[in-house]
Coordinates of C-alpha atoms in Angstrom, one line a residue:
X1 CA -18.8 8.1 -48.1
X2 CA -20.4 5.8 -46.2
X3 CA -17.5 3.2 -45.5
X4 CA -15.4 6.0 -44.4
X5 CA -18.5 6.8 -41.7
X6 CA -18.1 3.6 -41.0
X7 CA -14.2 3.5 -40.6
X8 CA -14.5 6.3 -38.2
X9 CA -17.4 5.1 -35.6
X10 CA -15.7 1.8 -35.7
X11 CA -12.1 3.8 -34.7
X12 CA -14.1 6.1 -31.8
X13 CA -15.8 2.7 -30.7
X14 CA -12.0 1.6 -30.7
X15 CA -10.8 4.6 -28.4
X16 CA -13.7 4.6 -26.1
X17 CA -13.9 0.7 -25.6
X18 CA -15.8 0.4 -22.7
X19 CA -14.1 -1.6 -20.7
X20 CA -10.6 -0.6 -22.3
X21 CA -9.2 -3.8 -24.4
X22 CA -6.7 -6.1 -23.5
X23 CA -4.8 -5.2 -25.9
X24 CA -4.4 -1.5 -24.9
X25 CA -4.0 -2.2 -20.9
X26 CA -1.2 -4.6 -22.3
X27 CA 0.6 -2.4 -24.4
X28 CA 0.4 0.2 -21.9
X29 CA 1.6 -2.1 -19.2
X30 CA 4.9 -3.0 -22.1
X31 CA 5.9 0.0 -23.1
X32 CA 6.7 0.6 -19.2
X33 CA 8.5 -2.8 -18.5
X34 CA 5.3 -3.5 -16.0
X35 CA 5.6 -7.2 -16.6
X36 CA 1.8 -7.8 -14.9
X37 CA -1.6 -6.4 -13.3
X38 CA -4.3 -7.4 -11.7
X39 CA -7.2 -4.8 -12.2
X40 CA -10.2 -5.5 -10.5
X41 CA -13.5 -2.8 -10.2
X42 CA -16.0 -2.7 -7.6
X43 CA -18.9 -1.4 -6.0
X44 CA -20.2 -2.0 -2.4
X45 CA -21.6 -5.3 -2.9
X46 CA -20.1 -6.6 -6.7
X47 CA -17.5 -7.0 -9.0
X48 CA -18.2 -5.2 -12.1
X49 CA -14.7 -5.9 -13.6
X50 CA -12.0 -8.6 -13.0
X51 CA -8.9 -9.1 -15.2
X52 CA -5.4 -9.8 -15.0
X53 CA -2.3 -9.1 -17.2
X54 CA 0.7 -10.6 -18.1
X55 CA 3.2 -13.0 -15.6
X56 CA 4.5 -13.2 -12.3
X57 CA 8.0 -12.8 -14.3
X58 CA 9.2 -10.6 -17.0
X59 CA 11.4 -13.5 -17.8
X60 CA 8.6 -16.4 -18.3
X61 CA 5.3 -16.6 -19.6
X62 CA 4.7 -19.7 -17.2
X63 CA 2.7 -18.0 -14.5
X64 CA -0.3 -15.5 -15.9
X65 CA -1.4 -13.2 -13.0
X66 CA -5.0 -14.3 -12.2
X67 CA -6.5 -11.6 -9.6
X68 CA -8.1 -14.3 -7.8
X69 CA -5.1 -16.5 -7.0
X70 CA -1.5 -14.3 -7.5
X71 CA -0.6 -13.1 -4.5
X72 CA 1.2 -9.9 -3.8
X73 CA 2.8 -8.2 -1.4
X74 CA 0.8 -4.9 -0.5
X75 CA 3.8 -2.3 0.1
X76 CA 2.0 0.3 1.4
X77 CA -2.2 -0.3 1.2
X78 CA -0.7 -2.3 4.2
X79 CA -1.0 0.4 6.4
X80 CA -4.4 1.1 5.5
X81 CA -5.4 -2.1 8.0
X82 CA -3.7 0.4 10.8
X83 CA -6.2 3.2 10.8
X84 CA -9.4 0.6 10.8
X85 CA -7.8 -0.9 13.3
X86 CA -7.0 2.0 15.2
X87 CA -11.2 3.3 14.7
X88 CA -12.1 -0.1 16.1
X89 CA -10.5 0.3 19.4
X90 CA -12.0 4.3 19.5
X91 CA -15.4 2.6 19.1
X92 CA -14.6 0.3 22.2
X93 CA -13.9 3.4 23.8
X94 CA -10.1 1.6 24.1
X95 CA -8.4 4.5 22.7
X96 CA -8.6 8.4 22.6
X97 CA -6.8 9.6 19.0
X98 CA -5.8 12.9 20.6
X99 CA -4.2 12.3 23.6
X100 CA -0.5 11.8 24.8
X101 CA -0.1 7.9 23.4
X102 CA 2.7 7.3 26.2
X103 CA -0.3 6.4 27.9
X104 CA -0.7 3.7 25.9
X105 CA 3.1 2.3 25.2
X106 CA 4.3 2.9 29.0
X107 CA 7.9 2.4 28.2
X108 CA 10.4 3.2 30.6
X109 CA 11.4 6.6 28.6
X110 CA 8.6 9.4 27.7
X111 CA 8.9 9.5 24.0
X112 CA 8.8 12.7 22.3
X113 CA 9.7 15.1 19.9
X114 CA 13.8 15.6 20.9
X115 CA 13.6 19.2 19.6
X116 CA 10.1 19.7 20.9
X117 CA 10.1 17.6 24.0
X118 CA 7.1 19.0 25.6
X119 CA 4.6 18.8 22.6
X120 CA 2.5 16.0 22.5
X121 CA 1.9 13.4 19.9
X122 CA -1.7 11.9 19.2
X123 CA -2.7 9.0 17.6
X124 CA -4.2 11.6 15.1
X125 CA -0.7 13.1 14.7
X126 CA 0.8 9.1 13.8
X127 CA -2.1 7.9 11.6
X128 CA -1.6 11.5 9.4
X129 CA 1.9 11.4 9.1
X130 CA 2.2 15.0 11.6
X131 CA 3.8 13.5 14.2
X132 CA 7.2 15.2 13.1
X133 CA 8.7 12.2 12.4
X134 CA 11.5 12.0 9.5
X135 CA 13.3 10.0 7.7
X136 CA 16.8 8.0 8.9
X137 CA 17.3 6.3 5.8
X138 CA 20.6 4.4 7.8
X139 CA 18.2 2.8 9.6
X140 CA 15.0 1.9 7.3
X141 CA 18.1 0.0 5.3
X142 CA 18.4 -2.6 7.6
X143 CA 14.8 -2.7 7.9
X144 CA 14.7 -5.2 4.6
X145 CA 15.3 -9.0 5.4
X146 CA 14.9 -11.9 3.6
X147 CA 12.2 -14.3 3.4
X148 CA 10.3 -14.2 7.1
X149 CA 13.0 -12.5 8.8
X150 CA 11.1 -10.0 10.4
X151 CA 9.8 -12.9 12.8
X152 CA 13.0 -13.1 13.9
X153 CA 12.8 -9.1 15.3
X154 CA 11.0 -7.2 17.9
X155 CA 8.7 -4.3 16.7
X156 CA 9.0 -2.6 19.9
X157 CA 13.0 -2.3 20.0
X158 CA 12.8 -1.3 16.4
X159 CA 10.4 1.3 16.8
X160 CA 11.8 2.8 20.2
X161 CA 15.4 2.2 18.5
X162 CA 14.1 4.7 15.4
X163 CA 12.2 6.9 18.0
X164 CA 15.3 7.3 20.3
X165 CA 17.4 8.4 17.5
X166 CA 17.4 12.4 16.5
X167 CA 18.0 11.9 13.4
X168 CA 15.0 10.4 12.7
X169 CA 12.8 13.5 13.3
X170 CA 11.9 16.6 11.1
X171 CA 13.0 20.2 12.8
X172 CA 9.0 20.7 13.2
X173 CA 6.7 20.3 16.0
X174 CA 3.8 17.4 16.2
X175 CA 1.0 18.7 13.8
X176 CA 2.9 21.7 12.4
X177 CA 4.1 19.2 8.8
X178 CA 2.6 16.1 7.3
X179 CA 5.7 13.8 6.3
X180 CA 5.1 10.6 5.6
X181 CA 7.0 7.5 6.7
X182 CA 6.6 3.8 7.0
X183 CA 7.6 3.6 10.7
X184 CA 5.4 6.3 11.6
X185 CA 2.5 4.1 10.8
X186 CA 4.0 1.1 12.2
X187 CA 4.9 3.3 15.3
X188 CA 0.6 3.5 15.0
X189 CA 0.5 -0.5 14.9
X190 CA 2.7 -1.2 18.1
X191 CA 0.6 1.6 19.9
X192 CA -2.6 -1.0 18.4
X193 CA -0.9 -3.9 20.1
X194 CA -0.1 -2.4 23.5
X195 CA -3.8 -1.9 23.9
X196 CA -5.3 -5.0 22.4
X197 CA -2.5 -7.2 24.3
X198 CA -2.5 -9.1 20.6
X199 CA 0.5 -8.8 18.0
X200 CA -0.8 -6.9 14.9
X201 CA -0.3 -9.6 12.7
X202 CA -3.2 -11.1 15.1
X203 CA -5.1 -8.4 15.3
X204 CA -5.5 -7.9 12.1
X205 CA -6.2 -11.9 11.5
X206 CA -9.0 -12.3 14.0
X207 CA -10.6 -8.8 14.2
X208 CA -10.4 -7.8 10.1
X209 CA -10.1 -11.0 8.3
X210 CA -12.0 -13.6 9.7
X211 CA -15.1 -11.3 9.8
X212 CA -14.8 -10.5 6.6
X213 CA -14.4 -14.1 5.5
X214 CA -10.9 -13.8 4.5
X215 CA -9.1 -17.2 5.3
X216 CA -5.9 -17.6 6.5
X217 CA -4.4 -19.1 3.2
X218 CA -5.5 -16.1 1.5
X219 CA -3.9 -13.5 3.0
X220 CA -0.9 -12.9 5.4
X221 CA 2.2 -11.2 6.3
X222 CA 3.6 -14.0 6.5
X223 CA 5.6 -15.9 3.2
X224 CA 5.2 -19.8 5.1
X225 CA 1.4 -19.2 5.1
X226 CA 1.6 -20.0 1.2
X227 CA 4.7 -22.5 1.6
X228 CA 1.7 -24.7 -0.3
X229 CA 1.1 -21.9 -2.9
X230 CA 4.6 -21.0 -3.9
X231 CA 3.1 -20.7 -7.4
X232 CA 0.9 -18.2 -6.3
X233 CA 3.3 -16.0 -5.2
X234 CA 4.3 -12.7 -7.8
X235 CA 8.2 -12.6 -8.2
X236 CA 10.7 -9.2 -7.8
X237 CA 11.9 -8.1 -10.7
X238 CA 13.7 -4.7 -11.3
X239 CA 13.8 -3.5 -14.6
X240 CA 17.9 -1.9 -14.8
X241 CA 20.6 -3.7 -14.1
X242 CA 22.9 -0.9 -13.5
X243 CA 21.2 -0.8 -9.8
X244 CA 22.9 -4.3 -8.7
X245 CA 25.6 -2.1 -7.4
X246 CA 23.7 0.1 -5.4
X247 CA 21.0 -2.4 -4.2
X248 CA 24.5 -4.8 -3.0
X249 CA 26.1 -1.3 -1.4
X250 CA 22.8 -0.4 0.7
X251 CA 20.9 -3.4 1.4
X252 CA 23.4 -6.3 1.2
X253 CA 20.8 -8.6 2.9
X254 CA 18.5 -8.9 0.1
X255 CA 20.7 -11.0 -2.2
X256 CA 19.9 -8.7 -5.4
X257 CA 20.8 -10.6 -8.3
X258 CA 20.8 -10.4 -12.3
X259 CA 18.1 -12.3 -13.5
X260 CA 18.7 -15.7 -15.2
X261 CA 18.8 -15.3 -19.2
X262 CA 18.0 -11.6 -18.8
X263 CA 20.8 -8.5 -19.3
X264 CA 18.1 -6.2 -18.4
X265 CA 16.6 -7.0 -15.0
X266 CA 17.5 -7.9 -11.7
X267 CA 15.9 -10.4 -9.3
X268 CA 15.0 -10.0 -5.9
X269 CA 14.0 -13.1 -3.7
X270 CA 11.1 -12.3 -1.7
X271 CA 12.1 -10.5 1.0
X272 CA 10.3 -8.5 4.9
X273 CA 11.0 -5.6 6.6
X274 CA 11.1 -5.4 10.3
X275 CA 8.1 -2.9 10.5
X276 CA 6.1 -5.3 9.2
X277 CA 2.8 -3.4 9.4
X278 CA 3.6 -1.0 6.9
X279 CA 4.2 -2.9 3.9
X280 CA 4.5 -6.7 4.6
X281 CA 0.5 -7.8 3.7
X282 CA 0.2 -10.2 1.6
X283 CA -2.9 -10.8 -0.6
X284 CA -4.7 -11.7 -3.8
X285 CA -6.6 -9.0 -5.5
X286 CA -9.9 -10.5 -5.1
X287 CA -9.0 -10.7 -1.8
X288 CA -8.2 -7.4 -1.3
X289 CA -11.3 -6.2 -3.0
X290 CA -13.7 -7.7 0.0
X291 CA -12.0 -5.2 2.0
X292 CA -12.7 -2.8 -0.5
X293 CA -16.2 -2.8 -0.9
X294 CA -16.2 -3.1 2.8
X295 CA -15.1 0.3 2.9
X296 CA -17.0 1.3 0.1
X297 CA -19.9 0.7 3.1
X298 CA -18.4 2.4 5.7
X299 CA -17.0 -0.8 7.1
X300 CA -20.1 -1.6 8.1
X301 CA -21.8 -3.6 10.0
X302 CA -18.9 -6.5 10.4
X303 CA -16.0 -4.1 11.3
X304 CA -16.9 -0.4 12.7
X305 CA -20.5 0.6 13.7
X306 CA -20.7 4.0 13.8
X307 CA -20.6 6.7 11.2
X308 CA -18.3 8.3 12.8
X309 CA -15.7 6.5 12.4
X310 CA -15.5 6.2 9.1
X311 CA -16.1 10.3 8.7
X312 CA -12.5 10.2 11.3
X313 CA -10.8 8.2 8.7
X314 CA -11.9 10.2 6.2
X315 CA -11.4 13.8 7.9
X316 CA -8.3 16.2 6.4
X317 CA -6.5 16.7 9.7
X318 CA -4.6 19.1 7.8
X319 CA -5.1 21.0 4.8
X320 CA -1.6 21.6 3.4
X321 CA -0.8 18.4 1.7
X322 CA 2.5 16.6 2.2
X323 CA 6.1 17.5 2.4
X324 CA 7.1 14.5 -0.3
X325 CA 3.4 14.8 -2.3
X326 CA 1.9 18.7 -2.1
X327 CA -1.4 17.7 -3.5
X328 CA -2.2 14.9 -0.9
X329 CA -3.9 15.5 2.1
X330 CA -4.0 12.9 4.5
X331 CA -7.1 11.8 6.9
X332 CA -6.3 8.2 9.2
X333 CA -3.9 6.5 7.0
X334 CA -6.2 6.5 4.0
X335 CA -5.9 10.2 1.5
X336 CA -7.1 12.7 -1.2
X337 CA -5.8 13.2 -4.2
X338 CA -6.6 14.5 -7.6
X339 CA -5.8 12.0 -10.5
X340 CA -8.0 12.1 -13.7
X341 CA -10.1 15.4 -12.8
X342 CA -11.8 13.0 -10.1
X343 CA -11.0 13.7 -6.2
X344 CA -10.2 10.1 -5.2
X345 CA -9.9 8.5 -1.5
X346 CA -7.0 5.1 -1.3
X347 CA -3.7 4.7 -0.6
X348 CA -0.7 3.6 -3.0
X349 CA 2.0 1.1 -2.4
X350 CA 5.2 0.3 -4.4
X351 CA 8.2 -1.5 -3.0
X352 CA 11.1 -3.1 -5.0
X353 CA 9.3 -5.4 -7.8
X354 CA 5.8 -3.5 -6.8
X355 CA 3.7 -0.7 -7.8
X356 CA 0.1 -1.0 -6.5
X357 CA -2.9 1.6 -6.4
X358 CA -6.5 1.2 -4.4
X359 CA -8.6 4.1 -5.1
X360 CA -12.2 4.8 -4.1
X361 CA -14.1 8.0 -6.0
X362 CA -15.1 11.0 -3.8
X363 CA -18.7 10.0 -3.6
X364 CA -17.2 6.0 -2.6
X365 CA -19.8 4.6 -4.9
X366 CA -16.8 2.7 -7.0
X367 CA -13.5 1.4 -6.2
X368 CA -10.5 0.4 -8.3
X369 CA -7.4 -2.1 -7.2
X370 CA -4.3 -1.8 -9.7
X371 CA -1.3 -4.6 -8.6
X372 CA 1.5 -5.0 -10.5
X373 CA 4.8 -6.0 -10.3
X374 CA 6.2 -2.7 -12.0
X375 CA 8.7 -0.7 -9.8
X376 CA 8.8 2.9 -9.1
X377 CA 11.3 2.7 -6.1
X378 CA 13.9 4.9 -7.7
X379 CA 12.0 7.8 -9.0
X380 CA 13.5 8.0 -11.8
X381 CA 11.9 8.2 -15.5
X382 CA 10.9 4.8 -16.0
X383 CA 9.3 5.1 -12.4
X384 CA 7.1 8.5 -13.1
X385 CA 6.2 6.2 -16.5
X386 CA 5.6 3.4 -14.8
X387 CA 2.8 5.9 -12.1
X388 CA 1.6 7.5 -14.9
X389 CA 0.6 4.3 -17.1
X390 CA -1.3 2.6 -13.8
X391 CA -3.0 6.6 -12.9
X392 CA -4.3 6.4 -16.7
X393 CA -5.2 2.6 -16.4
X394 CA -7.2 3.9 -13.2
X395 CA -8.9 6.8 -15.1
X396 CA -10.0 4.5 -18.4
X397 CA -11.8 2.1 -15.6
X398 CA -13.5 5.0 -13.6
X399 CA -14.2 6.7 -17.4
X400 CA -16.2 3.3 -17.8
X401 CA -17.8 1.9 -14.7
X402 CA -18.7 5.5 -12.9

């Protein structure tokens, strides 16, 4: 009797590991083709929990991820960096979020809604994804470029080209929908650098990073800042090589190929888009987590200095979630969700080759970064797998450290 006690508190020590085992997160991360992660947990001034998983490839075990050094592209927690900047000019008394922002890109041409042409868009509108801007999915194709490309455009004619295009905008006026795009928030960026006379890619350097500590080799959106790290640097894989067809047909200029020695996955070299500011950070997990648990403290004292500006990026401008994701309600950039029975505050990110999560629990006493090299681009099965397995990952971590 008693060894089959024993059997069974050693098995519920075994499900309830506190932190989950390596062996779980990894067998999780393998039965959705996620080749590697970098978990790390925080609170506002610590690391409680630091590991990473598997390689940089799915093809070769000769680069483990390490959360301090692999460096990933951000996709999407990107455009978080938009609304802190966007609060740091408010507090400067810069910039108003709810007036007409042609007063602060003065192009030649009054942009507006083209259905809606006397309706104004905010700042508030842009940074909550109300702004009535769509999607033009003939355009965001040519956003993708190869290597540093993107240095070699001009955000301002991209955005104005998107802007000046109807197709690019929903049949609803500024602040009636929340629809989320990536140009919308790099539309929020270029309004940034009209005020502050810097690029973004500056801005962010000298008014985020440096005083926060982050040095220039650690983080970038550029691929020639780690031309000495090219170790460092997490590969693109695609896990289904029936997509080289479609990934050739739609974006030619990414050079999709099938991976060497593999007749599963496809390669893609590392690659820009032109609105750079959406999705084009790139970082190490540690790295990432300074910023973090700088939120986690309301970006105080080094970045914003009043409460109110964190309650701004924080504040549901509107209740009805979005058009794409129902249950998310958006504040500046940064939004609510439900995952795990826990109302969490973070952004996601996945591009081709990454799937990425940064989530902060309602009461921002904890924060969680997932990167990964996963892909959940096509929304297919394997994709809502691949989200599921990284939203349970999350939920084991909070079960533990919260």
């Amino acid at each position: 009797m008693f060894f089959y006690l024993l059997l069974a508190f050693s098995v519920t020590i075994k499900a309830y590991q506190c932190p989950p085992s390596r062996i779980l997160i990894e067998n999780q991360l393998r039965n959705v083709h996620i080749p590697g992660l970098a978990a790390i947990v925080v609170n506002s001034s610590n690391i409680l929990y630091e590991e990473g998983f598997g390689y940089h490839s799915p093809i070769s075990n000769q680069y483990p991820i390490d959360p301090s050094k692999s460096i990933f592209v951000l996709a999407s927690l990107s455009k978080t960096f938009i609304a802190l900047a966007a609060m740091q000019l408010v507090e400067k008394g810069q910039l108003n979020l709810d007036v007409d922002v042609n007063q602060y890109l003065k192009f030649p041409i009054r942009i507006s809604h083209p259905l809606f042409p006397y309706s104004i868009i905010t700042m508030r509108h842009i940074l909550s994804h109300s702004s009535g801007l769509g999607s033009n999915y003939e355009e965001e194709f040519h956003h993708g470029m190869i290597g540093d490309d993107f240095l070699k455009t001009n955000l301002t004619d991209v955005i104005l080209r998107y802007l000046l295009n109807k197709a690019s905008w929903l049949s609803e006026a500024p602040g009636n929908v929340t629809y989320y795009t990536n140009v919308g928030a790099a539309w929020g960026a270029l309004i940034i650098e009209r005020i502050s006379d810097l690029s973004f890619e500056n801005y962010v350097r000298y008014k985020i990073f440096d005083p926060l500590g982050i040095s220039n080799t650690e983080a970038s959106y550029r691929l020639s800042t780690f031309a000495m790290r090219k170790t460092d640097l997490v590969e693109h894989y695609v896990y289904n090589v029936s997509l080289l067809s479609i990934y050739h047909q739609i974006a030619p200029q990414l050079h999709v190929v099938q991976a060497l020695n593999s007749s599963e996955w496809l390669y893609i070299p590392h690659y820009s888009i032109s609105v750079y500011p959406s999705a084009m950070l790139r970082m190490s997990a540690r790295s990432l987590s300074i910023y973090l648990r700088s939120f986690l403290k309301n970006f105080s004292p080094n970045l914003l200095q009043n409460l109110s500006s964190i309650k701004e990026i924080l504040h549901v401008s509107r209740q009805e979630g979005s058009i794409d994701e129902p249950n998310v309600q958006y504040g500046l950039i940064w939004n609510w969700r439900y995952q795990n029975n826990r109302h969490l505050i973070g952004h996601r990110g996945w591009m081709p080759g990454v799937a990425h999560t940064m989530m902060a629990n309602e009461k921002r006493s904890l924060g969680i970064i997932l990167l990964s090299n996963g892909d959940i681009t096509w929304g297919d099965d394997l994709a809502k797998q691949v989200s599921l397995t990284l939203i349970n990952i999350m939920g084991q971590l909070f079960d533990c450290f919260e």
